[in-house]
């Protein structure tokens, strides 16, 4: 083995330069031409940055579309899921609590209408999206709170929602931050 | 839901459409034939010159093993030291601390062996320096080690009687310059243009619409995410791995990442066919592996799409599937597909949290790692499969009364002993250590290890050692694994589960290569037929069933039947 140690040492040094210095620098350089310059794409409201397009944030006030529950309270410096098994009693209890909270804040909605993504925590704790159903079910509450026409809000969801990739691959969804920014932009 | 299933089917088809031609390319690279990346040759010559390596000097199998271990030993020491002192080194914009010695040991072992179990969290446990110069470096070299080991076995399987099997350093360097680096670059750029960060800026801070203060971790992540998949490593930049919306921003990147982790394992099967001019054999191996994967995939897809009956009982419609631990932009089907591919292949990156999958899916994930040879990790997947091939040849030979031969070489006692030891090592490591941990927990139930009670808690421990021995790296992450007990035992399981299953097949192939070549005749048991493929599949599944059925019964199966 001794005969191989010296070449191995040199090779290690060379490959660190190639794979860990040149490779990421090249990517970082090209990334400057990408949206967000490789720092992440931000979204603004009235000229002020209010969040990252891809990073979900906490929306719990009644006048906003809510995000999904988060096991890490939307801490974007410490992502993670609940890691609860599907039948764990404390997990099922927290789902129950979320259903109850949702029903209190959304009178007129029955529990059978609540889509499952609104009462389960995402894997990252930073899910930026909800299902289309998850947005539509909240319209009644927001319309009442903001004195808006429900139809305008349904139209807003349709305008903001993102279609499957190429129209036929994967799920339909709506980005909560984009939806709430659009909501703020509705004529008063 | 239909567009979601279509997404899964499209992903698999694209994987094959890339993997099959890539196999031909890889074979050309190692045969020294002309390829489109020949412009890398001056760079390779430069590397060999300054490292004092003569790439034409051929090695026998023992010298290959010595070279492989020399490199790995150095990397291990390097990684261990870097983690211990990362907190006081440069490129640490978020001010993250150094690791404890046992966590350094675990992390160094984990990334060295292409396992990438992460007992730390990416945002807080490592610095930009260690992410790039240690973790991403190990992503490249551990993947190249696997490919190089397999290519040595390819060379040994040729018809020539020889002990000269090429130069390890040459094969290793070319795996990086001709395969891993160029393809990673393409993948990284696809990710960057879909929103994955690549700049060296540290954490950002802002006020959200609701008025909360948010800190957002970023960093030069795109390059690492590319190679973590292509190299079947799996260790990601952020804590939530590819569930994190910066690590995997949309459905397109999700397809890119899950395709990237499968293409080299699939390509290597076809590379074998081209390299040895035995295309039929390659197709039979591919067929067996694909059937193996699909048989694990179907139950998981079904269970995740159906959703959690315990939640449906409380009211909410289960039409979205089992969404706990999953992201809306991927949905249940694409998450189920990913969870099976990442466990049969030794990637272990996740786009959803395995701990929260339905018990049936958890069982399939475990089986994927317990068999560990359907596609499998870069290089090592076929090496594991090779062990079962040897066993299948031997058993079939006994059944039909013919001398067991594989590719013109007699399989005798010595090779069989090595193959059997390697085949049994995997269950031994998993079961013995799971038993040890369970014993510890029974002795002291107050240990804060498990995040879930009952059967699922047992599954968390079983999953951990299975993942370590298979060098997979995914986890039932509820397990509180950053403790001296888990860090140290898991570290040893990972190291043993890596190097013995690499050395074993190289030894067998090296020994066989020196035996007389017997041309195939009508008396030879053919190994490139469907019947023999079925036989191999049976051997793999019987070994797995005999070894693991009792453990699975205590974990996911008990969890399933307690509700049905």
XYZ file of C-alpha atoms in Angstrom, chain B:
564
model
C -54.024 12.447 -10.381
C -53.723 11.228 -13.980
C -51.120 13.825 -14.881
C -49.208 12.716 -11.803
C -49.074 9.068 -12.879
C -48.150 10.171 -16.384
C -45.276 12.115 -14.823
C -43.983 8.946 -13.181
C -44.181 6.940 -16.403
C -42.482 9.707 -18.393
C -39.709 9.928 -15.813
C -38.964 6.223 -16.114
C -38.993 6.256 -19.916
C -36.638 9.241 -20.087
C -34.316 7.465 -17.642
C -33.989 4.505 -20.006
C -33.696 6.759 -23.058
C -30.641 8.384 -21.465
C -29.235 5.387 -19.598
C -28.987 2.965 -22.528
C -26.889 5.162 -24.861
C -24.881 6.396 -21.878
C -23.886 2.776 -21.261
C -22.378 2.528 -24.723
C -20.489 5.751 -24.094
C -19.109 4.513 -20.748
C -17.934 1.287 -22.371
C -16.104 3.305 -25.046
C -14.426 5.463 -22.399
C -12.932 2.436 -20.661
C -12.049 0.616 -23.850
C -10.109 3.717 -24.884
C -12.202 4.239 -28.017
C -12.988 7.643 -29.494
C -15.643 9.666 -27.664
C -16.900 13.228 -27.794
C -15.093 14.108 -24.584
C -11.611 13.268 -25.878
C -10.697 16.932 -25.378
C -10.315 16.027 -21.692
C -7.263 13.904 -22.529
C -4.675 16.697 -22.045
C -6.160 17.471 -18.626
C -5.920 13.792 -17.667
C -2.316 13.586 -18.874
C -1.534 16.693 -16.846
C -3.092 15.159 -13.723
C -1.130 11.919 -14.140
C 2.112 13.791 -14.714
C 1.972 16.000 -11.638
C 0.775 13.096 -9.463
C 3.577 10.825 -10.656
C 1.172 8.194 -11.976
C 1.977 5.985 -14.964
C -1.478 5.182 -16.361
C -0.140 2.412 -18.594
C 1.203 0.385 -15.693
C -1.305 -2.421 -15.241
C -2.210 -3.836 -11.833
C -3.420 -7.212 -10.595
C -6.505 -7.402 -8.408
C -4.595 -7.118 -5.155
C -2.823 -3.995 -6.335
C -6.166 -2.526 -7.363
C -7.521 -3.126 -3.876
C -4.392 -1.574 -2.356
C -4.701 1.548 -4.506
C -8.401 1.851 -3.729
C -7.822 1.533 0.002
C -4.886 3.994 -0.014
C -7.041 6.673 -1.578
C -9.956 5.996 0.750
C -7.798 5.999 3.859
C -6.423 9.426 3.018
C -9.881 10.832 2.322
C -11.170 9.498 5.608
C -8.441 11.193 7.645
C -8.854 14.410 5.657
C -12.628 14.527 6.158
C -12.456 13.653 9.857
C -9.963 16.442 10.594
C -11.858 19.022 8.545
C -15.139 18.412 10.410
C -13.382 18.660 13.764
C -12.056 22.130 12.955
C -14.564 23.535 10.441
C -15.919 26.101 12.910
C -12.636 28.008 13.011
C -11.818 27.717 9.295
C -12.705 30.109 6.464
C -15.840 30.113 4.215
C -18.201 29.938 7.146
C -20.558 32.900 6.603
C -23.284 31.482 8.867
C -20.855 30.946 11.762
C -21.622 27.227 12.181
C -19.715 25.252 14.848
C -17.232 22.364 14.557
C -18.464 18.783 14.925
C -18.024 16.561 17.950
C -15.495 13.724 17.432
C -18.171 11.014 17.143
C -20.225 13.070 14.703
C -17.055 13.774 12.675
C -16.335 10.046 12.567
C -19.865 9.240 11.476
C -20.011 11.961 8.828
C -16.546 11.166 7.432
C -17.392 7.466 7.191
C -20.803 8.211 5.759
C -19.615 10.379 2.868
C -16.496 8.307 2.242
C -18.549 5.197 1.581
C -21.126 6.870 -0.662
C -23.754 6.376 2.051
C -24.420 9.972 3.054
C -26.342 9.303 6.192
C -26.539 12.738 7.790
C -26.676 12.946 11.561
C -26.168 16.729 11.255
C -28.447 19.224 9.534
C -27.108 20.969 6.422
C -28.065 24.516 7.418
C -26.408 24.450 10.852
C -24.026 21.478 11.043
C -21.497 22.191 8.284
C -19.827 25.217 6.686
C -19.588 26.221 3.032
C -15.974 25.027 3.179
C -16.776 21.529 4.393
C -19.844 21.300 2.142
C -17.709 21.964 -0.932
C -14.195 20.798 -0.124
C -15.147 17.715 1.868
C -18.716 16.583 1.228
C -18.934 17.451 -2.454
C -15.383 16.239 -3.026
C -16.327 12.902 -1.464
C -19.452 12.810 -3.625
C -17.236 12.769 -6.700
C -14.517 10.438 -5.523
C -16.723 7.894 -3.762
C -18.875 7.554 -6.864
C -15.759 7.246 -9.024
C -14.392 4.599 -6.644
C -17.519 2.498 -7.198
C -17.372 2.873 -10.967
C -13.649 2.099 -11.045
C -14.092 -1.031 -8.922
C -16.740 -2.260 -11.329
C -14.601 -1.542 -14.369
C -11.820 -3.639 -12.836
C -14.324 -6.506 -12.638
C -15.341 -5.853 -16.274
C -11.706 -6.183 -17.295
C -11.419 -9.418 -15.357
C -14.472 -10.878 -17.105
C -12.892 -10.674 -20.563
C -11.942 -13.899 -22.270
C -8.230 -13.254 -21.886
C -6.437 -15.247 -19.173
C -4.529 -12.568 -17.318
C -3.760 -10.956 -14.025
C -3.339 -7.526 -15.650
C -6.492 -5.539 -15.078
C -5.615 -1.972 -16.056
C -4.455 0.887 -13.880
C -6.736 1.843 -11.003
C -5.791 5.517 -10.991
C -6.435 5.817 -14.704
C -9.892 4.267 -14.486
C -10.685 6.327 -11.412
C -9.616 9.659 -12.906
C -11.481 8.979 -16.154
C -14.646 8.190 -14.192
C -14.499 11.748 -12.955
C -13.256 13.629 -16.008
C -15.279 11.732 -18.614
C -18.483 10.872 -16.754
C -19.194 12.504 -13.411
C -17.859 16.022 -13.853
C -19.276 16.851 -17.305
C -22.735 15.399 -16.646
C -22.898 17.046 -13.198
C -22.171 20.393 -14.770
C -25.139 20.041 -17.119
C -27.444 18.973 -14.275
C -26.232 21.797 -12.022
C -27.013 24.384 -14.686
C -30.494 22.958 -15.242
C -31.084 23.345 -11.499
C -29.641 26.851 -11.347
C -31.968 28.092 -14.063
C -34.916 26.679 -12.145
C -34.095 28.506 -8.942
C -31.505 26.477 -7.022
C -28.938 28.820 -5.437
C -25.286 28.699 -6.492
C -23.768 31.878 -5.083
C -21.539 32.107 -2.023
C -23.802 34.584 -0.177
C -24.748 33.565 3.356
C -28.119 33.556 5.075
C -30.622 36.209 4.030
C -33.014 37.993 6.370
C -36.354 39.597 5.537
C -39.756 40.537 6.908
C -42.562 38.369 5.509
C -45.945 39.644 4.356
C -47.448 38.831 7.715
C -44.665 40.677 9.499
C -42.590 37.745 10.765
C -38.809 37.845 10.539
C -37.439 35.045 8.354
C -33.848 33.802 7.989
C -33.190 31.984 4.757
C -30.247 29.625 4.332
C -28.651 29.598 0.883
C -25.224 28.882 -0.570
C -23.431 27.315 -3.546
C -25.760 24.329 -3.496
C -26.470 23.544 -7.167
C -23.170 21.791 -7.929
C -23.468 19.554 -4.901
C -27.081 18.643 -5.629
C -26.105 17.606 -9.161
C -23.334 15.221 -8.128
C -25.223 13.956 -5.084
C -27.689 12.411 -7.509
C -25.450 11.489 -10.401
C -23.019 9.847 -7.978
C -25.865 8.034 -6.141
C -24.583 9.697 -2.966
C -27.672 11.421 -1.630
C -26.242 13.794 0.964
C -27.828 17.138 0.308
C -27.101 20.763 0.995
C -30.118 21.523 3.179
C -31.493 19.528 6.096
C -34.663 18.520 4.280
C -32.618 17.239 1.322
C -34.492 17.279 -1.997
C -37.774 18.040 -0.258
C -36.319 21.525 0.330
C -37.765 23.992 -2.188
C -34.365 25.476 -3.017
C -32.747 22.070 -3.421
C -35.580 20.850 -5.644
C -37.663 23.833 -6.790
C -40.267 22.316 -9.108
C -41.576 19.229 -10.885
C -39.027 19.618 -13.664
C -36.058 19.626 -11.290
C -37.647 16.724 -9.469
C -37.619 14.743 -12.702
C -34.054 15.835 -13.424
C -32.855 14.730 -9.993
C -34.599 11.380 -9.893
C -33.462 10.643 -13.454
C -29.900 11.706 -12.641
C -29.604 9.195 -9.835
C -30.714 6.270 -11.984
C -28.884 6.885 -15.258
C -25.412 5.693 -14.277
C -26.572 2.492 -12.532
C -28.695 1.675 -15.605
C -25.948 2.732 -18.006
C -23.394 0.498 -16.294
C -25.517 -2.579 -17.042
C -25.397 -1.767 -20.740
C -21.753 -0.759 -20.460
C -21.112 -4.331 -19.331
C -22.906 -5.636 -22.416
C -20.859 -3.477 -24.768
C -17.580 -3.935 -22.957
C -17.757 -7.736 -23.005
C -19.763 -7.958 -26.262
C -22.422 -9.803 -24.306
C -25.469 -7.678 -24.965
C -27.903 -10.500 -24.217
C -26.463 -10.907 -20.747
C -26.841 -7.177 -20.150
C -30.489 -7.250 -21.223
C -31.204 -10.213 -18.931
C -29.589 -8.422 -15.979
C -31.475 -5.260 -16.859
C -34.725 -7.227 -17.087
C -34.280 -8.880 -13.695
C -33.366 -5.601 -12.038
C -36.260 -3.724 -13.637
C -38.765 -6.356 -12.568
C -37.255 -6.219 -9.097
C -37.761 -2.449 -8.970
C -41.308 -2.513 -10.363
C -42.380 -5.154 -7.856
C -41.311 -2.826 -5.026
C -42.748 0.230 -6.757
C -46.316 -0.898 -7.267
C -47.345 -1.403 -3.606
C -45.736 1.882 -2.581
C -47.486 3.855 -5.338
C -50.775 2.227 -4.433
C -50.455 2.916 -0.701
C -49.396 6.544 -1.070
C -52.073 7.424 -3.631
C -54.733 5.794 -1.470
C -53.687 7.967 1.452
C -53.866 7.557 5.198
C -57.131 5.877 6.291
C -56.672 7.226 9.813
C -56.919 10.787 8.455
C -59.799 9.935 6.118
C -61.709 8.709 9.198
C -61.468 12.190 10.684
C -63.046 13.804 7.636
C -60.609 15.258 5.100
C -60.834 13.808 1.637
C -57.926 11.499 0.912
C -57.890 12.353 -2.787
C -54.504 14.033 -2.382
C -52.921 10.816 -1.106
C -50.711 10.525 1.962
C -49.346 14.061 2.131
C -47.639 14.144 5.536
C -43.948 14.731 4.843
C -44.605 15.384 1.154
C -44.522 18.502 -0.989
C -47.491 19.715 -3.039
C -45.337 20.424 -6.112
C -44.399 16.724 -6.374
C -47.554 15.036 -5.073
C -47.922 11.517 -3.737
C -47.130 9.480 -6.908
C -43.840 11.227 -7.755
C -42.825 10.993 -4.098
C -43.584 7.270 -3.998
C -41.614 6.732 -7.218
C -38.659 8.644 -5.807
C -38.727 6.773 -2.479
C -38.416 3.399 -4.208
C -35.757 4.471 -6.717
C -33.661 6.131 -4.029
C -33.719 2.984 -1.896
C -33.081 0.339 -4.561
C -30.281 2.563 -5.795
C -28.028 3.527 -2.952
C -28.693 7.257 -3.323
C -30.759 7.880 -0.238
C -31.668 11.437 -1.148
C -35.329 12.098 -0.366
C -37.996 14.391 -1.809
C -40.370 13.464 1.008
C -39.905 12.111 4.518
C -39.709 8.332 4.593
C -40.693 8.160 8.253
C -44.171 9.402 7.328
C -44.834 6.988 4.460
C -47.510 4.312 4.881
C -46.235 1.038 6.413
C -46.438 -0.813 3.077
C -44.234 1.792 1.427
C -41.826 1.718 4.352
C -41.589 -2.044 3.928
C -40.799 -1.650 0.219
C -38.142 0.976 0.989
C -36.544 -1.422 3.446
C -36.676 -4.275 0.929
C -35.065 -2.057 -1.685
C -32.088 -1.588 0.615
C -32.100 -5.149 1.904
C -31.742 -6.562 -1.612
C -29.509 -3.618 -2.595
C -28.749 -4.922 -6.090
C -31.642 -3.867 -8.330
C -29.802 -1.173 -10.308
C -27.976 -0.339 -7.060
C -25.396 2.371 -6.449
C -22.762 3.519 -8.943
C -20.709 0.429 -9.651
C -21.569 -1.296 -6.404
C -25.068 -2.232 -7.575
C -23.693 -4.550 -10.224
C -20.956 -5.735 -7.862
C -23.662 -6.831 -5.411
C -25.615 -8.427 -8.229
C -22.432 -10.193 -9.349
C -22.243 -11.930 -5.965
C -25.779 -13.262 -6.436
C -24.947 -14.271 -10.024
C -22.091 -16.407 -8.742
C -24.358 -18.010 -6.148
C -27.114 -18.554 -8.721
C -24.629 -20.161 -11.138
C -23.438 -22.483 -8.422
C -26.932 -23.503 -7.276
C -28.206 -23.958 -10.837
C -25.128 -25.982 -11.659
C -25.890 -28.305 -8.771
C -29.561 -28.529 -9.754
C -28.941 -29.607 -13.340
C -25.747 -31.526 -12.661
C -23.334 -29.377 -14.637
C -20.040 -27.847 -13.555
C -20.831 -24.342 -12.450
C -19.238 -21.937 -14.911
C -19.682 -18.210 -15.390
C -18.480 -16.551 -18.594
C -16.148 -19.432 -19.348
C -14.632 -19.804 -15.888
C -15.197 -22.576 -13.390
C -16.674 -21.440 -10.079
C -14.982 -23.363 -7.301
C -14.956 -23.508 -3.527
C -12.829 -20.434 -2.913
C -15.003 -18.100 -4.995
C -18.153 -19.548 -3.492
C -16.849 -18.958 0.020
C -16.152 -15.308 -0.727
C -19.546 -14.850 -2.404
C -21.409 -16.443 0.483
C -19.604 -14.391 3.104
C -20.396 -11.175 1.246
C -24.036 -12.165 0.707
C -24.470 -12.932 4.405
C -22.519 -9.949 5.711
C -25.327 -7.536 4.816
C -28.074 -9.279 6.857
C -25.624 -9.942 9.674
C -24.702 -6.272 10.053
C -28.307 -5.115 9.875
C -29.848 -7.674 12.186
C -27.073 -7.833 14.767
C -26.912 -4.091 15.246
C -30.696 -3.624 15.218
C -30.862 -6.302 17.918
C -28.151 -4.510 19.890
C -29.980 -1.181 19.692
C -33.286 -2.811 20.623
C -31.603 -4.445 23.585
C -30.240 -1.071 24.675
C -33.695 0.429 24.476
C -35.288 -2.398 26.432
C -32.666 -2.010 29.154
C -33.232 1.728 29.368
C -36.586 2.778 27.885
C -35.902 6.399 28.813
C -33.344 6.754 26.000
C -34.613 9.583 23.765
C -33.980 7.791 20.486
C -37.353 7.189 18.962
C -39.771 9.739 17.560
C -42.574 7.206 17.225
C -43.922 4.579 19.613
C -44.452 0.872 19.005
C -43.763 -0.976 15.770
C -42.891 2.190 13.935
C -40.202 2.964 16.493
C -38.635 -0.426 15.840
C -38.784 0.318 12.110
C -36.811 3.510 12.715
C -33.910 1.516 14.166
C -34.134 -1.264 11.585
C -34.191 1.331 8.821
C -31.114 3.083 10.192
C -28.842 0.031 10.105
C -30.319 -1.209 6.829
C -29.592 2.164 5.290
C -26.047 2.118 6.711
C -25.190 -1.380 5.590
C -26.645 -0.760 2.136
C -24.698 2.539 2.028
C -27.982 4.194 1.205
C -28.104 7.123 3.588
C -31.806 7.845 3.722
C -33.423 7.553 7.108
C -36.526 7.372 9.137
C -35.311 10.738 10.293
C -37.325 10.743 13.466
C -34.563 8.648 14.991
C -32.475 10.790 17.325
C -29.225 9.561 15.820
C -26.683 12.221 16.765
C -25.499 10.380 19.880
C -22.212 8.553 20.474
C -23.928 5.148 20.285
C -25.611 5.736 16.946
C -22.780 7.740 15.381
C -20.146 5.133 16.196
C -22.072 1.909 15.518
C -23.573 3.301 12.323
C -20.129 4.479 11.215
C -18.689 0.987 11.555
C -21.629 -0.635 9.790
C -21.230 1.785 6.884
C -17.494 1.114 6.541
C -17.894 -2.676 6.655
C -20.907 -2.530 4.353
C -18.863 -0.635 1.796
C -15.406 -2.067 1.546
C -16.003 -5.796 1.974
C -18.675 -5.928 -0.761
C -16.263 -4.080 -3.069
C -13.204 -6.173 -2.284
C -15.133 -9.478 -2.480
C -16.237 -9.222 -6.119
C -12.851 -7.825 -7.210
C -11.188 -10.818 -5.556
C -13.567 -13.314 -7.152
C -13.219 -11.728 -10.583
C -9.459 -11.458 -10.187
C -9.139 -15.124 -9.254
C -11.448 -16.212 -12.081
C -9.507 -14.160 -14.634
C -6.432 -16.252 -13.998
C -8.265 -19.520 -14.582
C -8.324 -21.318 -17.904
C -10.958 -19.981 -20.287
C -13.379 -22.700 -21.371
C -15.283 -21.699 -24.521
C -19.030 -22.105 -24.216
C -20.399 -25.364 -25.578
C -23.722 -27.162 -25.626
C -22.848 -28.473 -22.156
C -22.551 -25.002 -20.667
C -25.293 -23.638 -18.458
C -26.259 -20.450 -20.237
C -26.406 -17.359 -18.035
C -27.975 -15.031 -20.587
C -31.429 -16.612 -20.671
C -34.712 -15.666 -19.067
C -34.692 -18.878 -17.038
C -31.353 -18.044 -15.503
C -32.535 -14.477 -14.897
C -35.506 -15.830 -12.986
C -33.166 -18.091 -11.035
C -31.024 -15.110 -10.032
C -34.108 -13.159 -8.994
C -35.237 -16.118 -6.898
C -31.857 -16.390 -5.177
C -31.862 -12.682 -4.330
C -35.413 -12.689 -2.991
C -35.045 -15.956 -1.077
C -31.895 -14.748 0.681
C -33.645 -11.470 1.530
C -36.832 -13.196 2.682
C -35.058 -15.758 4.850
C -32.861 -13.143 6.448
C -35.247 -10.257 6.900
C -38.792 -11.572 7.143
C -38.774 -11.817 10.973
C -37.455 -8.266 11.324
C -39.990 -6.886 8.827
C -42.730 -8.669 10.731
C -41.837 -6.789 13.895
C -41.742 -3.453 12.092
C -43.774 -2.358 9.059
C -45.816 -5.547 8.681
C -47.010 -5.411 12.297
C -47.829 -1.738 11.823
C -49.843 -2.528 8.726
C -51.772 -5.423 10.234
C -52.533 -3.539 13.427
C -54.763 -1.307 11.262
C -56.176 -3.787 8.762
